[in-house]
Coordinates of C-alpha atoms in Angstrom, one line a residue:
Chain U
M1 CA 0.0 -0.1 0.0
T2 CA 1.3 3.4 -0.8
D3 CA 1.9 6.4 1.5
V4 CA -1.0 8.0 -0.2
S5 CA -3.5 5.3 -0.2
V6 CA -2.8 5.0 3.5
R7 CA -3.1 8.4 4.2
Q8 CA -6.4 8.3 2.2
R9 CA -7.7 5.4 4.2
V10 CA -6.5 7.0 7.7
L11 CA -8.8 10.1 6.5
A12 CA -11.5 8.1 5.3
D13 CA -11.6 6.4 9.1
N14 CA -11.4 10.0 10.6
E15 CA -14.5 10.9 8.7
A16 CA -16.4 7.9 9.6
A17 CA -15.7 8.8 13.2
A18 CA -16.3 12.5 13.0
A19 CA -19.7 11.8 11.7
Q20 CA -20.2 9.7 14.7
V21 CA -19.2 12.5 17.1
R22 CA -21.2 15.0 15.2
A23 CA -24.6 12.9 15.4
R24 CA -24.0 12.5 19.1
F25 CA -23.6 16.4 20.0
H26 CA -26.4 17.2 17.3
A27 CA -28.7 14.8 19.5
Q28 CA -27.5 16.8 22.8
G29 CA -27.5 20.3 21.4
T30 CA -24.0 20.7 22.5
L31 CA -22.0 23.1 20.4
V32 CA -18.4 21.8 19.5
V33 CA -15.7 24.3 18.9
N34 CA -12.1 23.0 17.6
L35 CA -9.3 25.2 18.7
I36 CA -6.2 25.1 16.7
S37 CA -3.1 27.3 17.1
S38 CA 0.7 27.2 17.3
P39 CA 2.0 26.2 21.0
G40 CA 1.7 29.0 23.3
A41 CA -0.6 30.8 21.2
G42 CA -3.1 31.1 24.4
K43 CA -5.8 28.5 23.7
T44 CA -6.0 27.4 27.3
T45 CA -5.8 30.8 28.3
L46 CA -8.7 31.9 26.2
L47 CA -10.6 29.1 27.8
E48 CA -10.0 29.9 31.2
A49 CA -11.0 33.4 30.8
T50 CA -14.2 32.0 28.9
I51 CA -15.0 29.7 31.8
A52 CA -14.4 32.8 34.0
R53 CA -16.7 35.0 32.2
L54 CA -19.6 32.6 31.1
A55 CA -19.6 29.8 33.5
H56 CA -23.1 31.5 34.9
R57 CA -24.7 31.1 31.7
L58 CA -23.2 28.3 29.6
R59 CA -22.3 24.5 30.8
M60 CA -19.0 24.1 29.3
G61 CA -16.6 21.1 29.1
A62 CA -13.1 20.6 27.2
I63 CA -11.1 17.9 25.7
E64 CA -7.3 18.7 25.5
G65 CA -4.9 17.4 23.4
D66 CA -1.1 17.2 23.9
I67 CA 1.7 15.1 23.1
A68 CA 2.5 15.1 27.0
T69 CA 1.8 16.2 30.2
E70 CA -1.9 16.7 31.9
R71 CA -1.3 20.1 32.4
D72 CA -3.9 21.8 30.3
A73 CA -6.8 19.8 31.6
A74 CA -5.6 20.3 35.0
R75 CA -5.7 24.2 34.6
L76 CA -9.3 23.8 33.5
R77 CA -10.4 21.3 36.1
R78 CA -9.6 24.0 38.8
L79 CA -12.3 26.3 37.2
G80 CA -14.9 23.5 38.0
V81 CA -15.5 22.3 34.6
P82 CA -15.3 18.6 33.2
A83 CA -12.1 18.8 31.3
H84 CA -10.4 15.2 29.7
Q85 CA -6.7 15.1 28.4
V86 CA -5.7 12.9 25.4
L87 CA -2.0 12.3 25.4
T88 CA -1.1 11.6 21.6
G89 CA 2.1 10.6 22.3
G90 CA 4.1 11.5 19.3
A91 CA 1.0 12.2 17.2
C92 CA 0.6 16.2 16.1
H93 CA -2.9 16.3 16.1
L94 CA -6.0 14.9 17.4
D95 CA -8.2 12.5 15.6
A96 CA -12.2 11.7 15.7
R97 CA -11.4 8.2 16.8
Q98 CA -9.5 9.8 20.0
I99 CA -12.4 12.1 20.7
Q100 CA -14.7 8.9 20.6
Q101 CA -12.1 7.4 23.3
A102 CA -12.2 10.3 25.2
L103 CA -16.1 10.5 25.3
Q104 CA -16.2 6.8 26.5
A105 CA -13.9 8.0 29.5
S106 CA -15.6 11.4 30.2
P107 CA -19.2 11.6 28.5
M108 CA -19.3 15.2 28.5
S109 CA -23.2 15.2 28.4
G110 CA -25.4 17.8 29.1
L111 CA -23.1 20.6 27.8
D112 CA -23.9 23.6 26.0
V113 CA -20.3 24.0 24.8
L114 CA -17.6 21.5 24.3
F115 CA -14.3 22.9 23.4
I116 CA -11.6 20.6 21.8
E117 CA -8.0 22.3 22.2
N118 CA -6.1 20.7 19.6
V119 CA -2.3 19.6 20.1
G120 CA -0.3 22.9 19.3
N121 CA 0.7 22.8 15.6
L122 CA -0.8 25.0 12.9
I123 CA -0.3 22.4 10.2
C124 CA -1.3 18.7 11.4
P125 CA -4.6 19.2 12.9
T126 CA -5.9 21.1 10.0
A127 CA -7.0 18.0 7.7
Y128 CA -8.5 16.2 10.5
D129 CA -12.2 16.8 11.1
L130 CA -13.1 15.9 14.8
G131 CA -17.1 16.5 14.5
E132 CA -16.9 20.0 15.4
D133 CA -19.5 22.6 14.2
F134 CA -16.4 25.1 13.3
K135 CA -12.7 25.7 13.9
V136 CA -11.2 28.5 15.8
V137 CA -7.6 29.3 14.7
V138 CA -5.8 31.4 17.1
L139 CA -2.9 33.4 16.3
S140 CA -1.2 35.7 18.8
V141 CA 0.4 39.2 17.8
T142 CA 3.9 37.5 19.0
E143 CA 4.2 35.2 16.2
G144 CA 4.4 37.9 13.4
D145 CA 2.2 39.3 10.6
D146 CA 3.2 36.6 7.7
K147 CA 1.7 33.4 9.2
P148 CA -1.6 33.4 7.4
F149 CA 0.0 33.2 4.3
K150 CA 2.5 30.8 5.3
Y151 CA 0.0 28.4 7.0
P152 CA -3.0 28.9 4.3
G153 CA -4.5 25.6 5.0
I154 CA -5.8 26.3 8.7
F155 CA -6.5 30.1 7.9
S156 CA -8.9 28.8 5.0
R157 CA -10.3 26.2 6.9
A158 CA -11.3 28.4 10.1
E159 CA -14.4 30.0 10.4
V160 CA -13.1 32.0 13.3
A161 CA -9.6 34.0 13.6
V162 CA -8.9 34.9 17.2
I163 CA -6.0 37.3 17.3
S164 CA -4.6 36.8 20.7
K165 CA -2.4 38.8 23.3
M166 CA -3.6 42.0 21.8
D167 CA -2.1 43.5 25.2
L168 CA 1.4 42.9 23.6
L169 CA 0.7 44.9 20.5
P170 CA 2.5 47.9 21.6
H171 CA 5.8 45.7 22.1
V172 CA 6.0 43.7 19.0
N173 CA 6.0 44.5 15.1
F174 CA 2.8 43.1 13.9
G175 CA 0.9 44.6 11.2
F176 CA -2.9 43.9 12.1
E177 CA -4.4 45.3 8.9
E178 CA -1.9 43.0 6.7
V179 CA -3.0 40.2 8.8
R180 CA -6.6 41.0 8.3
T181 CA -6.1 41.2 4.6
Q182 CA -4.3 37.9 4.4
I183 CA -6.9 36.1 6.5
E184 CA -10.0 37.4 4.5
T185 CA -8.2 36.3 1.3
L186 CA -7.7 33.0 2.3
R187 CA -11.2 32.7 3.8
P188 CA -13.8 35.3 2.6
G189 CA -16.6 36.3 5.2
V190 CA -14.3 34.8 8.3
R191 CA -14.9 36.4 11.8
I192 CA -11.8 37.9 13.0
L193 CA -11.7 38.5 16.7
P194 CA -9.1 40.7 18.2
L195 CA -8.7 39.6 21.8
S196 CA -6.7 39.8 25.1
A197 CA -7.8 36.9 27.5
V198 CA -5.6 38.6 30.0
R199 CA -7.0 41.9 29.7
G200 CA -10.3 41.3 28.6
D201 CA -10.6 42.8 25.4
G202 CA -12.6 41.1 22.8
M203 CA -14.4 38.6 25.4
G204 CA -17.6 40.0 25.2
E205 CA -17.8 39.4 21.2
W206 CA -16.2 36.0 21.7
G207 CA -18.8 35.0 24.2
E208 CA -21.7 36.7 22.2
L209 CA -20.4 34.3 19.0
L210 CA -20.5 31.2 21.2
E211 CA -24.1 32.1 22.5
T212 CA -25.2 33.0 19.1
R213 CA -23.9 29.9 17.4
L214 CA -25.3 27.5 20.1
Q215 CA -28.8 29.0 19.7
A216 CA -28.5 28.7 16.0
K217 CA -27.6 25.1 16.2
R218 CA -30.5 24.4 18.4
A219 CA -33.1 26.3 16.5
A220 CA -32.0 24.3 13.4
A221 CA -32.3 21.1 15.1
A222 CA -35.7 21.9 16.2
A223 CA -37.1 22.8 12.9
P224 CA -39.3 20.5 11.3
A225 CA -37.4 18.3 8.6
R226 CA -39.0 19.5 5.3
Chain W
M1 CA 1.7 -2.5 4.4
T2 CA 0.6 -1.2 7.5
D3 CA 1.0 2.5 8.9
V4 CA 4.0 1.5 11.2
S5 CA 5.9 -0.4 8.4
V6 CA 5.2 2.6 5.9
R7 CA 6.9 5.1 8.7
Q8 CA 9.9 2.7 9.3
R9 CA 10.3 2.5 5.4
V10 CA 9.9 6.4 5.2
L11 CA 12.5 7.1 8.3
A12 CA 14.8 4.4 6.9
D13 CA 14.9 6.3 3.4
N14 CA 15.6 9.8 5.2
E15 CA 18.4 8.0 7.1
A16 CA 20.1 7.1 4.1
A17 CA 19.8 10.4 2.4
A18 CA 20.6 12.2 5.7
A19 CA 23.9 10.5 5.8
Q20 CA 24.9 11.4 2.2
V21 CA 24.0 15.2 3.4
R22 CA 26.2 14.5 6.1
A23 CA 28.9 13.0 4.2
R24 CA 28.9 16.0 1.8
F25 CA 29.3 18.8 4.3
H26 CA 32.1 16.9 6.0
A27 CA 34.0 16.8 3.2
Q28 CA 33.5 20.5 2.7
G29 CA 33.9 21.5 6.3
T30 CA 30.6 23.1 6.7
L31 CA 28.8 23.4 10.0
V32 CA 25.2 22.3 9.3
V33 CA 22.7 23.5 12.0
N34 CA 19.0 22.4 12.0
L35 CA 16.7 25.2 13.8
I36 CA 13.3 24.1 14.9
S37 CA 10.7 25.7 17.0
S38 CA 7.0 26.8 16.4
P39 CA 5.7 29.2 14.1
G40 CA 7.0 32.8 14.8
A41 CA 9.4 31.8 17.6
G42 CA 11.7 34.0 15.7
K43 CA 14.1 31.7 13.4
T44 CA 14.3 33.8 10.5
T45 CA 15.0 37.0 12.8
L46 CA 18.0 35.0 14.7
L47 CA 19.4 34.5 11.2
E48 CA 19.4 37.9 10.2
A49 CA 21.0 39.1 13.1
T50 CA 23.4 36.3 13.0
I51 CA 24.1 37.4 9.4
A52 CA 24.5 41.0 10.2
R53 CA 26.7 40.3 13.3
L54 CA 29.1 37.5 11.8
A55 CA 28.9 38.0 8.0
H56 CA 32.3 39.5 7.9
R57 CA 33.8 36.4 9.7
L58 CA 31.7 33.4 8.4
R59 CA 30.5 32.7 4.9
M60 CA 26.6 31.6 5.9
G61 CA 23.9 30.1 3.7
A62 CA 20.6 28.8 4.5
I63 CA 17.7 26.4 3.4
E64 CA 14.4 27.7 4.6
G65 CA 11.4 25.3 4.8
D66 CA 7.8 26.6 5.0
I67 CA 4.3 25.0 3.7
A68 CA 3.9 28.0 1.6
T69 CA 5.6 31.6 0.4
E70 CA 9.0 32.4 -0.2
R71 CA 9.1 35.2 2.4
D72 CA 12.0 33.6 4.5
A73 CA 14.4 32.9 1.7
A74 CA 13.8 36.4 0.4
R75 CA 14.5 38.0 4.1
L76 CA 17.8 36.4 3.9
R77 CA 18.8 36.7 0.2
R78 CA 18.4 40.8 0.9
L79 CA 21.3 40.2 3.5
G80 CA 23.5 38.7 0.4
V81 CA 23.9 35.3 1.7
P82 CA 22.5 32.2 -0.6
A83 CA 19.4 30.9 0.4
H84 CA 17.0 28.4 -0.8
Q85 CA 13.6 28.0 -0.3
V86 CA 11.7 24.6 0.4
L87 CA 8.1 24.4 -0.1
T88 CA 6.5 21.5 1.3
G89 CA 3.1 22.0 0.6
G90 CA 1.2 20.3 3.1
A91 CA 4.0 18.5 4.9
C92 CA 5.0 19.7 8.4
H93 CA 8.7 18.9 8.2
L94 CA 11.8 19.1 5.9
D95 CA 13.4 15.6 5.1
A96 CA 16.5 14.8 4.0
R97 CA 15.6 14.2 0.5
Q98 CA 14.3 17.6 0.1
I99 CA 17.5 18.8 1.2
Q100 CA 19.5 16.9 -1.4
Q101 CA 17.1 18.3 -4.0
A102 CA 17.8 21.7 -2.6
L103 CA 21.4 21.2 -2.9
Q104 CA 20.7 20.3 -6.6
A105 CA 19.6 23.7 -7.4
S106 CA 21.7 25.7 -4.8
P107 CA 24.8 23.7 -4.0
M108 CA 25.7 26.1 -1.1
S109 CA 29.4 25.1 -1.4
G110 CA 32.2 26.5 0.1
L111 CA 30.4 27.8 3.3
D112 CA 31.4 27.9 7.0
V113 CA 27.8 27.6 8.4
L114 CA 24.4 26.3 6.6
F115 CA 21.4 26.8 8.3
I116 CA 18.3 25.0 7.8
E117 CA 15.4 26.6 9.1
N118 CA 12.8 23.9 9.5
V119 CA 8.9 24.3 8.8
G120 CA 7.8 26.0 12.3
N121 CA 6.5 23.1 14.2
L122 CA 7.9 21.7 17.6
I123 CA 6.5 18.0 16.9
C124 CA 7.0 16.8 13.4
P125 CA 10.4 17.7 12.4
T126 CA 11.6 16.1 15.4
A127 CA 12.4 12.6 14.3
Y128 CA 14.0 13.7 10.7
D129 CA 17.4 13.6 10.7
L130 CA 18.5 16.3 7.8
G131 CA 22.4 15.5 8.0
E132 CA 22.9 18.4 10.4
D133 CA 25.6 18.6 12.9
F134 CA 23.3 19.6 15.8
K135 CA 19.6 20.7 16.2
V136 CA 18.6 24.0 18.1
V137 CA 15.2 24.5 19.4
V138 CA 14.2 28.1 19.5
L139 CA 11.3 28.5 22.3
S140 CA 10.2 32.3 22.6
V141 CA 9.0 33.8 26.4
T142 CA 5.8 34.8 24.9
E143 CA 5.0 30.7 24.3
G144 CA 4.9 30.0 28.1
D145 CA 7.1 28.2 30.4
D146 CA 5.1 25.0 30.1
K147 CA 6.3 23.9 26.8
P148 CA 9.6 21.7 27.2
F149 CA 7.5 18.9 29.0
K150 CA 4.7 19.5 26.9
Y151 CA 7.2 18.8 24.2
P152 CA 9.5 16.5 25.1
G153 CA 10.7 15.1 21.8
I154 CA 12.4 18.1 20.5
F155 CA 13.4 19.2 23.8
S156 CA 15.5 16.0 24.3
R157 CA 17.0 16.1 21.1
A158 CA 18.3 19.5 20.7
E159 CA 21.8 20.0 21.9
V160 CA 21.2 23.7 21.9
A161 CA 17.9 25.4 23.1
V162 CA 17.7 29.4 22.5
I163 CA 15.1 31.1 24.6
S164 CA 14.3 34.0 22.2
K165 CA 12.5 37.3 22.6
M166 CA 14.3 37.7 26.1
D167 CA 13.3 41.8 25.3
L168 CA 9.6 40.5 25.8
L169 CA 10.1 39.0 29.5
P170 CA 9.0 42.2 31.6
H171 CA 5.5 42.0 29.6
V172 CA 4.9 38.2 30.0
N173 CA 4.4 35.6 32.7
F174 CA 7.4 33.1 31.8
G175 CA 9.4 31.2 34.5
F176 CA 13.0 31.3 33.1
E177 CA 14.2 29.0 35.9
E178 CA 11.1 26.8 35.6
V179 CA 12.0 26.4 32.0
R180 CA 15.8 25.9 32.6
T181 CA 15.0 22.8 34.8
Q182 CA 12.5 21.4 32.3
I183 CA 14.9 21.5 29.5
E184 CA 17.8 20.2 31.9
T185 CA 15.9 17.3 32.9
L186 CA 14.8 16.1 29.3
R187 CA 18.6 17.0 28.2
P188 CA 21.3 16.7 30.7
G189 CA 24.5 18.7 29.4
V190 CA 22.1 21.0 26.9
R191 CA 23.5 24.5 26.1
I192 CA 20.5 27.2 27.0
L193 CA 20.7 30.5 25.4
P194 CA 18.7 33.0 26.7
L195 CA 18.4 35.6 23.7
S196 CA 17.0 38.8 21.9
A197 CA 17.7 39.0 18.4
V198 CA 16.2 42.5 18.1
R199 CA 18.1 44.0 21.1
G200 CA 21.3 42.0 20.8
D201 CA 21.6 40.1 24.2
G202 CA 22.9 36.6 23.9
M203 CA 24.1 37.2 20.5
G204 CA 27.8 37.2 21.4
E205 CA 27.4 33.7 23.0
W206 CA 25.5 32.4 19.9
G207 CA 28.1 33.5 17.6
E208 CA 30.9 32.3 19.7
L209 CA 28.8 28.9 19.8
L210 CA 28.9 28.6 16.0
E211 CA 32.5 29.3 15.5
T212 CA 33.7 26.8 18.3
R213 CA 31.5 24.1 16.8
L214 CA 32.9 24.8 13.2
Q215 CA 36.9 24.8 14.5
A216 CA 35.7 21.6 16.3
K217 CA 34.2 20.1 13.3
R218 CA 37.3 21.1 11.0
A219 CA 39.8 20.0 13.7
A220 CA 38.2 16.3 13.9
A221 CA 38.3 16.3 10.1
A222 CA 41.9 17.2 9.7
A223 CA 42.9 14.7 12.7
P224 CA 44.6 11.5 11.4
A225 CA 42.4 8.5 11.5
R226 CA 43.4 6.0 13.9

């Protein structure tokens, strides 16, 4: 079997598992968000801030993907939300089968929003559907303003692009409008959210986005099939 | 053929190509450095600063790996050094066969130091020997102080760990000693270099390290075989 056909089979198996995850959370009315970024762009910090602001309104949970360590799940569990850590060993992304296995251990039932925090990597997670409603790419201003065109795969697939660490903007050389142009070129209609999880900028818009998407999902599920 | 045996064959083919690259630069007395980091940790900025400081003492060149865009090679060519861009398409790392192909297009002869700037990724490049003398991992202080234990593969394989963007240390929550402990646990004897390419801190030590390693390589090559 060639490398290409192995990869095609792996992706086909993944699609089947992703469809099962999607059906499960469609039935439960849970919004599923797949967060993708480089290491250290601030995914876990964004989730901590999201939980702190919205835990009184939304029931949230998380599946955390990492090569090694339980640190991220531990950070979220400290805030009182269910969080399950998946250790991928050497693998550079989560796949839908791993999500199914995580759900056997931690069912994540009765949630409004399930966050899946992918392994820190802008490349490998791109092709793997995890059964999410949408992908969010997180790019921090410290990473430089050339990144969307250097990593076009993820920026063309993510419906939402969070530009994180906006509090550090005065200290770095980052052309926000240049980045906006690149992202909108790769994905017309994308929602771009500048945000500082530590200072709070943009957290209101982020919360509204989650609540709007959750309501839309439940409304669509409740509508009579035609 | 199983996924595992495909991967073993790919790695075995890579080892053979890497050995050829290593023999070529052993014969030429060129030091080869494989730079690995997350996207935006500052690899290209480090190379720009290295060229600016050392171009009068060392003949340098670079092979740049990216998913897309020629930006990084263009940045270095502007400084007058030979730089060849390898576009990997979707692939998340360089392999030794791509280095051989790059050398057919750009021979990189007569150099003191050849830098290979890997694709921005802390995971996939780890297992691929490119024929380098040593790997350098670059971790920026904006990425957070939990990263070595989260990405143990690369931190156990890199002989040198550059902690970059030290100028941003006052603005972020980064425990330098915590990071040092993690890195030294994963690789006892590692050389840890705190550095700011934009401000210049640590650039002298980095230059000395390159010159010392180059002299050692040439001395070993010149010594009579026993």
